[in-house]
């Protein structure tokens, strides 16, 4: 079911639990059938109410190149505000957050809000990529340091340029928990259609995430 958050940002909602809430932040391509189906699946498997906000409200028509070009215009105020509003929309006593790729980067940043009991970032950017930097984009590690970094589990691949070894070391130094998958590339968990998908590692990563969150 699609709703609008107070900002006007569309969000997908699935599940009916009043006890567990989950904010699901998609990758750079935003809400689409992949994430609609994921929201339903996670609501059933984890017995939670899922709210998944769109990253590019009003610009859903943008292709991948257009989204990369517009990334510097995104602001933490709006995205983290939508995540907090999505948490409220779950109506649940306990609210967690997960995100993938760009969504994982915002989950790293969302630790600073103090709104989420536990968080899982799937290969979220540890530093804002150069082409995405803008006046409204704070650095993930800086925002992470403003909250309880120990509430975050980062799932990363060792062959992912967005999560290089030095960045992984910085994450660990921050107090976050990190699970590394050897030779896994960016996006290896959430989209079976990607060449980088690794089914065995993906299954293990989902189990790690579920244990961490609940």
PDB file of C-alpha atoms in Angstrom:
ATOM      1  CA  UNK A   1       0.000   0.000   0.000  1.00  0.00           C
ATOM      2  CA  UNK A   2       1.344   3.425  -0.921  1.00  0.00           C
ATOM      3  CA  UNK A   3       0.993   6.360   1.455  1.00  0.00           C
ATOM      4  CA  UNK A   4       2.442   9.856   1.693  1.00  0.00           C
ATOM      5  CA  UNK A   5       4.614  10.947   4.569  1.00  0.00           C
ATOM      6  CA  UNK A   6       4.080  14.469   5.989  1.00  0.00           C
ATOM      7  CA  UNK A   7       6.751  15.832   3.626  1.00  0.00           C
ATOM      8  CA  UNK A   8       4.807  14.499   0.643  1.00  0.00           C
ATOM      9  CA  UNK A   9       7.314  11.700   0.064  1.00  0.00           C
ATOM     10  CA  UNK A  10       5.631   8.471  -1.077  1.00  0.00           C
ATOM     11  CA  UNK A  11       6.246   5.343   0.962  1.00  0.00           C
ATOM     12  CA  UNK A  12       5.289   1.693   0.711  1.00  0.00           C
ATOM     13  CA  UNK A  13       3.668   0.082   3.768  1.00  0.00           C
ATOM     14  CA  UNK A  14       3.329  -3.619   4.516  1.00  0.00           C
ATOM     15  CA  UNK A  15       2.443  -5.643   7.595  1.00  0.00           C
ATOM     16  CA  UNK A  16       0.258  -5.030  10.619  1.00  0.00           C
ATOM     17  CA  UNK A  17       2.390  -5.502  13.735  1.00  0.00           C
ATOM     18  CA  UNK A  18       2.058  -2.902  16.477  1.00  0.00           C
ATOM     19  CA  UNK A  19       5.119  -4.240  18.299  1.00  0.00           C
ATOM     20  CA  UNK A  20       7.849  -4.182  15.654  1.00  0.00           C
ATOM     21  CA  UNK A  21       8.417  -1.488  13.057  1.00  0.00           C
ATOM     22  CA  UNK A  22      10.960  -1.466  10.256  1.00  0.00           C
ATOM     23  CA  UNK A  23      12.015   1.438   8.049  1.00  0.00           C
ATOM     24  CA  UNK A  24      13.331   0.053   4.775  1.00  0.00           C
ATOM     25  CA  UNK A  25      15.434   2.473   2.706  1.00  0.00           C
ATOM     26  CA  UNK A  26      15.901   1.398  -0.922  1.00  0.00           C
ATOM     27  CA  UNK A  27      18.946   1.697  -3.127  1.00  0.00           C
ATOM     28  CA  UNK A  28      19.505   4.647  -5.456  1.00  0.00           C
ATOM     29  CA  UNK A  29      16.772   3.486  -7.864  1.00  0.00           C
ATOM     30  CA  UNK A  30      14.158   3.896  -5.163  1.00  0.00           C
ATOM     31  CA  UNK A  31      10.809   2.207  -4.727  1.00  0.00           C
ATOM     32  CA  UNK A  32       9.901  -0.349  -7.368  1.00  0.00           C
ATOM     33  CA  UNK A  33       8.517  -3.893  -7.414  1.00  0.00           C
ATOM     34  CA  UNK A  34      11.760  -5.277  -5.941  1.00  0.00           C
ATOM     35  CA  UNK A  35      11.273  -3.233  -2.772  1.00  0.00           C
ATOM     36  CA  UNK A  36       7.478  -3.536  -2.693  1.00  0.00           C
ATOM     37  CA  UNK A  37       7.939  -7.311  -2.637  1.00  0.00           C
ATOM     38  CA  UNK A  38      10.767  -7.080  -0.104  1.00  0.00           C
ATOM     39  CA  UNK A  39       8.554  -5.030   2.228  1.00  0.00           C
ATOM     40  CA  UNK A  40       5.845  -7.699   2.114  1.00  0.00           C
ATOM     41  CA  UNK A  41       8.347 -10.524   2.610  1.00  0.00           C
ATOM     42  CA  UNK A  42      10.087  -8.904   5.567  1.00  0.00           C
ATOM     43  CA  UNK A  43       6.767  -7.985   7.177  1.00  0.00           C
ATOM     44  CA  UNK A  44       5.803 -11.649   7.071  1.00  0.00           C
ATOM     45  CA  UNK A  45       9.173 -13.175   7.983  1.00  0.00           C
ATOM     46  CA  UNK A  46      10.062 -10.732  10.747  1.00  0.00           C
ATOM     47  CA  UNK A  47       6.499 -10.076  11.946  1.00  0.00           C
ATOM     48  CA  UNK A  48       6.801  -6.323  11.662  1.00  0.00           C
ATOM     49  CA  UNK A  49       5.161  -3.340   9.984  1.00  0.00           C
ATOM     50  CA  UNK A  50       7.418  -2.044   7.211  1.00  0.00           C
ATOM     51  CA  UNK A  51       7.473   1.512   5.873  1.00  0.00           C
ATOM     52  CA  UNK A  52       9.769   2.157   2.896  1.00  0.00           C
ATOM     53  CA  UNK A  53      10.202   5.813   1.803  1.00  0.00           C
ATOM     54  CA  UNK A  54      11.230   6.930  -1.683  1.00  0.00           C
ATOM     55  CA  UNK A  55      14.691   8.539  -1.903  1.00  0.00           C
ATOM     56  CA  UNK A  56      13.869  10.795  -4.875  1.00  0.00           C
ATOM     57  CA  UNK A  57      10.302  12.035  -4.308  1.00  0.00           C
ATOM     58  CA  UNK A  58       8.961  13.848  -7.340  1.00  0.00           C
ATOM     59  CA  UNK A  59      11.849  12.583  -9.455  1.00  0.00           C
ATOM     60  CA  UNK A  60      11.011   8.919  -9.679  1.00  0.00           C
ATOM     61  CA  UNK A  61      11.319   9.183 -13.468  1.00  0.00           C
ATOM     62  CA  UNK A  62      15.094   9.654 -13.275  1.00  0.00           C
ATOM     63  CA  UNK A  63      17.254   6.867 -14.649  1.00  0.00           C
ATOM     64  CA  UNK A  64      20.420   5.701 -12.889  1.00  0.00           C
ATOM     65  CA  UNK A  65      22.597   8.349 -14.550  1.00  0.00           C
ATOM     66  CA  UNK A  66      20.103  11.061 -13.618  1.00  0.00           C
ATOM     67  CA  UNK A  67      19.958   9.889 -10.031  1.00  0.00           C
ATOM     68  CA  UNK A  68      23.736   9.909  -9.728  1.00  0.00           C
ATOM     69  CA  UNK A  69      23.759  13.450 -11.107  1.00  0.00           C
ATOM     70  CA  UNK A  70      21.049  14.594  -8.676  1.00  0.00           C
ATOM     71  CA  UNK A  71      22.536  12.910  -5.590  1.00  0.00           C
ATOM     72  CA  UNK A  72      24.357  16.083  -4.531  1.00  0.00           C
ATOM     73  CA  UNK A  73      20.960  17.801  -4.231  1.00  0.00           C
ATOM     74  CA  UNK A  74      19.676  15.348  -1.642  1.00  0.00           C
ATOM     75  CA  UNK A  75      19.751  16.597   1.937  1.00  0.00           C
ATOM     76  CA  UNK A  76      20.132  14.742   5.189  1.00  0.00           C
ATOM     77  CA  UNK A  77      17.428  16.951   6.672  1.00  0.00           C
ATOM     78  CA  UNK A  78      14.855  15.674   4.211  1.00  0.00           C
ATOM     79  CA  UNK A  79      15.949  12.023   3.959  1.00  0.00           C
ATOM     80  CA  UNK A  80      16.519  11.513   7.688  1.00  0.00           C
ATOM     81  CA  UNK A  81      13.317  13.448   8.333  1.00  0.00           C
ATOM     82  CA  UNK A  82      11.448  11.027   6.082  1.00  0.00           C
ATOM     83  CA  UNK A  83      13.042   8.078   7.867  1.00  0.00           C
ATOM     84  CA  UNK A  84      11.931   9.448  11.231  1.00  0.00           C
ATOM     85  CA  UNK A  85       8.423  10.071   9.882  1.00  0.00           C
ATOM     86  CA  UNK A  86       8.371   6.542   8.507  1.00  0.00           C
ATOM     87  CA  UNK A  87       9.335   5.246  11.948  1.00  0.00           C
ATOM     88  CA  UNK A  88       6.395   7.120  13.443  1.00  0.00           C
ATOM     89  CA  UNK A  89       4.105   5.746  10.727  1.00  0.00           C
ATOM     90  CA  UNK A  90       4.867   2.177  11.791  1.00  0.00           C
ATOM     91  CA  UNK A  91       3.112   2.913  15.082  1.00  0.00           C
ATOM     92  CA  UNK A  92       5.350   0.308  16.699  1.00  0.00           C
ATOM     93  CA  UNK A  93       7.007   0.329  20.093  1.00  0.00           C
ATOM     94  CA  UNK A  94      10.326  -0.910  18.698  1.00  0.00           C
ATOM     95  CA  UNK A  95      11.555   0.430  15.366  1.00  0.00           C
ATOM     96  CA  UNK A  96      14.580  -0.734  13.376  1.00  0.00           C
ATOM     97  CA  UNK A  97      16.014   0.431  10.064  1.00  0.00           C
ATOM     98  CA  UNK A  98      17.731  -1.249   7.142  1.00  0.00           C
ATOM     99  CA  UNK A  99      19.014   0.153   3.883  1.00  0.00           C
ATOM    100  CA  UNK A 100      20.884  -0.841   0.759  1.00  0.00           C
ATOM    101  CA  UNK A 101      23.616   1.003  -1.157  1.00  0.00           C
ATOM    102  CA  UNK A 102      22.611   4.684  -0.986  1.00  0.00           C
ATOM    103  CA  UNK A 103      19.894   3.650   1.441  1.00  0.00           C
ATOM    104  CA  UNK A 104      22.571   1.958   3.523  1.00  0.00           C
ATOM    105  CA  UNK A 105      24.526   5.205   3.589  1.00  0.00           C
ATOM    106  CA  UNK A 106      21.490   6.970   5.018  1.00  0.00           C
ATOM    107  CA  UNK A 107      21.032   4.213   7.574  1.00  0.00           C
ATOM    108  CA  UNK A 108      24.619   4.889   8.687  1.00  0.00           C
ATOM    109  CA  UNK A 109      23.667   8.534   9.058  1.00  0.00           C
ATOM    110  CA  UNK A 110      20.361   7.731  10.784  1.00  0.00           C
ATOM    111  CA  UNK A 111      22.212   6.470  13.861  1.00  0.00           C
ATOM    112  CA  UNK A 112      22.532  10.171  14.700  1.00  0.00           C
ATOM    113  CA  UNK A 113      18.750  10.556  15.088  1.00  0.00           C
ATOM    114  CA  UNK A 114      18.569   8.196  18.065  1.00  0.00           C
ATOM    115  CA  UNK A 115      15.179   7.053  16.743  1.00  0.00           C
ATOM    116  CA  UNK A 116      16.062   3.474  15.864  1.00  0.00           C
ATOM    117  CA  UNK A 117      16.691   0.650  18.300  1.00  0.00           C
ATOM    118  CA  UNK A 118      18.869  -1.296  15.864  1.00  0.00           C
ATOM    119  CA  UNK A 119      20.043  -0.648  12.304  1.00  0.00           C
ATOM    120  CA  UNK A 120      21.554  -2.667   9.470  1.00  0.00           C
ATOM    121  CA  UNK A 121      23.403  -1.060   6.596  1.00  0.00           C
ATOM    122  CA  UNK A 122      23.931  -3.289   3.572  1.00  0.00           C
ATOM    123  CA  UNK A 123      27.041  -1.973   1.801  1.00  0.00           C
ATOM    124  CA  UNK A 124      26.195   1.618   2.645  1.00  0.00           C
ATOM    125  CA  UNK A 125      28.755   4.187   1.574  1.00  0.00           C
ATOM    126  CA  UNK A 126      31.203   4.881   4.391  1.00  0.00           C
ATOM    127  CA  UNK A 127      32.160   8.231   2.858  1.00  0.00           C
ATOM    128  CA  UNK A 128      29.937  10.287   0.549  1.00  0.00           C
ATOM    129  CA  UNK A 129      31.142   9.631  -3.027  1.00  0.00           C
ATOM    130  CA  UNK A 130      32.771  12.695  -4.538  1.00  0.00           C
ATOM    131  CA  UNK A 131      30.059  13.220  -7.156  1.00  0.00           C
ATOM    132  CA  UNK A 132      27.331  13.097  -4.512  1.00  0.00           C
ATOM    133  CA  UNK A 133      28.758  15.739  -2.215  1.00  0.00           C
ATOM    134  CA  UNK A 134      26.615  18.797  -1.668  1.00  0.00           C
ATOM    135  CA  UNK A 135      25.776  21.358   1.007  1.00  0.00           C
ATOM    136  CA  UNK A 136      23.076  19.134   2.495  1.00  0.00           C
ATOM    137  CA  UNK A 137      25.113  15.922   2.561  1.00  0.00           C
ATOM    138  CA  UNK A 138      26.872  15.183   5.835  1.00  0.00           C
ATOM    139  CA  UNK A 139      29.587  12.567   6.145  1.00  0.00           C
ATOM    140  CA  UNK A 140      28.281   9.176   7.384  1.00  0.00           C
ATOM    141  CA  UNK A 141      31.068   8.640   9.917  1.00  0.00           C
ATOM    142  CA  UNK A 142      30.600  12.099  11.397  1.00  0.00           C
ATOM    143  CA  UNK A 143      26.876  11.540  11.853  1.00  0.00           C
ATOM    144  CA  UNK A 144      27.473   8.025  13.126  1.00  0.00           C
ATOM    145  CA  UNK A 145      29.666   9.460  15.874  1.00  0.00           C
ATOM    146  CA  UNK A 146      26.743  11.584  17.096  1.00  0.00           C
ATOM    147  CA  UNK A 147      24.683   8.544  18.049  1.00  0.00           C
ATOM    148  CA  UNK A 148      25.128   5.061  19.443  1.00  0.00           C
ATOM    149  CA  UNK A 149      27.364   3.460  16.826  1.00  0.00           C
ATOM    150  CA  UNK A 150      27.046   0.096  18.579  1.00  0.00           C
ATOM    151  CA  UNK A 151      23.419  -0.065  17.406  1.00  0.00           C
ATOM    152  CA  UNK A 152      24.615  -0.443  13.799  1.00  0.00           C
ATOM    153  CA  UNK A 153      25.506  -3.625  11.928  1.00  0.00           C
ATOM    154  CA  UNK A 154      27.305  -2.976   8.633  1.00  0.00           C
ATOM    155  CA  UNK A 155      27.233  -5.795   6.074  1.00  0.00           C
ATOM    156  CA  UNK A 156      29.969  -5.285   3.490  1.00  0.00           C
ATOM    157  CA  UNK A 157      31.878  -7.037   0.732  1.00  0.00           C
ATOM    158  CA  UNK A 158      35.654  -6.910   0.533  1.00  0.00           C
ATOM    159  CA  UNK A 159      35.585  -6.255  -3.240  1.00  0.00           C
ATOM    160  CA  UNK A 160      33.205  -3.286  -2.988  1.00  0.00           C
ATOM    161  CA  UNK A 161      34.841   0.058  -3.887  1.00  0.00           C
ATOM    162  CA  UNK A 162      32.273   1.882  -1.733  1.00  0.00           C
ATOM    163  CA  UNK A 163      33.433  -0.015   1.365  1.00  0.00           C
ATOM    164  CA  UNK A 164      37.238  -0.158   1.036  1.00  0.00           C
ATOM    165  CA  UNK A 165      39.386  -1.771   3.705  1.00  0.00           C
ATOM    166  CA  UNK A 166      40.356   1.546   5.265  1.00  0.00           C
ATOM    167  CA  UNK A 167      36.693   2.539   5.484  1.00  0.00           C
ATOM    168  CA  UNK A 168      35.767  -0.779   7.073  1.00  0.00           C
ATOM    169  CA  UNK A 169      38.476  -0.160   9.663  1.00  0.00           C
ATOM    170  CA  UNK A 170      36.976   3.274  10.371  1.00  0.00           C
ATOM    171  CA  UNK A 171      33.542   1.724  10.839  1.00  0.00           C
ATOM    172  CA  UNK A 172      34.924  -0.728  13.372  1.00  0.00           C
ATOM    173  CA  UNK A 173      36.768   2.038  15.177  1.00  0.00           C
ATOM    174  CA  UNK A 174      33.478   3.950  15.460  1.00  0.00           C
ATOM    175  CA  UNK A 175      31.960   1.117  17.495  1.00  0.00           C
ATOM    176  CA  UNK A 176      29.764  -0.321  14.757  1.00  0.00           C
ATOM    177  CA  UNK A 177      29.616  -4.066  14.243  1.00  0.00           C
ATOM    178  CA  UNK A 178      30.855  -5.184  10.819  1.00  0.00           C
ATOM    179  CA  UNK A 179      30.372  -8.451   8.943  1.00  0.00           C
ATOM    180  CA  UNK A 180      32.602  -8.851   5.881  1.00  0.00           C
ATOM    181  CA  UNK A 181      32.022 -11.208   2.946  1.00  0.00           C
ATOM    182  CA  UNK A 182      35.204 -12.134   1.148  1.00  0.00           C
ATOM    183  CA  UNK A 183      35.370 -11.052  -2.515  1.00  0.00           C
ATOM    184  CA  UNK A 184      31.740  -9.892  -2.501  1.00  0.00           C
ATOM    185  CA  UNK A 185      31.031  -6.868  -4.687  1.00  0.00           C
ATOM    186  CA  UNK A 186      28.586  -3.999  -4.242  1.00  0.00           C
ATOM    187  CA  UNK A 187      24.936  -5.043  -4.114  1.00  0.00           C
ATOM    188  CA  UNK A 188      25.542  -8.741  -3.506  1.00  0.00           C
ATOM    189  CA  UNK A 189      22.518  -9.312  -1.242  1.00  0.00           C
ATOM    190  CA  UNK A 190      19.272  -7.618  -2.191  1.00  0.00           C
ATOM    191  CA  UNK A 191      18.758  -8.000  -5.953  1.00  0.00           C
ATOM    192  CA  UNK A 192      19.073 -11.487  -7.497  1.00  0.00           C
ATOM    193  CA  UNK A 193      19.107  -9.905 -10.971  1.00  0.00           C
ATOM    194  CA  UNK A 194      22.461  -8.215 -10.353  1.00  0.00           C
ATOM    195  CA  UNK A 195      25.601  -9.899 -11.680  1.00  0.00           C
ATOM    196  CA  UNK A 196      27.148  -9.267  -8.254  1.00  0.00           C
ATOM    197  CA  UNK A 197      24.475 -11.321  -6.436  1.00  0.00           C
ATOM    198  CA  UNK A 198      25.845 -14.163  -4.307  1.00  0.00           C
ATOM    199  CA  UNK A 199      23.009 -16.402  -3.170  1.00  0.00           C
ATOM    200  CA  UNK A 200      24.819 -18.205  -0.353  1.00  0.00           C
ATOM    201  CA  UNK A 201      26.300 -15.013   1.098  1.00  0.00           C
ATOM    202  CA  UNK A 202      22.961 -13.226   0.645  1.00  0.00           C
ATOM    203  CA  UNK A 203      21.109 -15.907   2.624  1.00  0.00           C
ATOM    204  CA  UNK A 204      23.675 -15.671   5.416  1.00  0.00           C
ATOM    205  CA  UNK A 205      23.543 -11.861   5.410  1.00  0.00           C
ATOM    206  CA  UNK A 206      19.744 -11.883   5.786  1.00  0.00           C
ATOM    207  CA  UNK A 207      20.084 -14.231   8.759  1.00  0.00           C
ATOM    208  CA  UNK A 208      22.714 -11.975  10.313  1.00  0.00           C
ATOM    209  CA  UNK A 209      20.432  -8.962   9.836  1.00  0.00           C
ATOM    210  CA  UNK A 210      17.403 -10.668  11.375  1.00  0.00           C
ATOM    211  CA  UNK A 211      19.348 -11.808  14.422  1.00  0.00           C
ATOM    212  CA  UNK A 212      20.807  -8.340  14.899  1.00  0.00           C
ATOM    213  CA  UNK A 213      17.525  -6.463  14.624  1.00  0.00           C
ATOM    214  CA  UNK A 214      15.240  -8.605  16.700  1.00  0.00           C
TER     215      UNK A 214
END
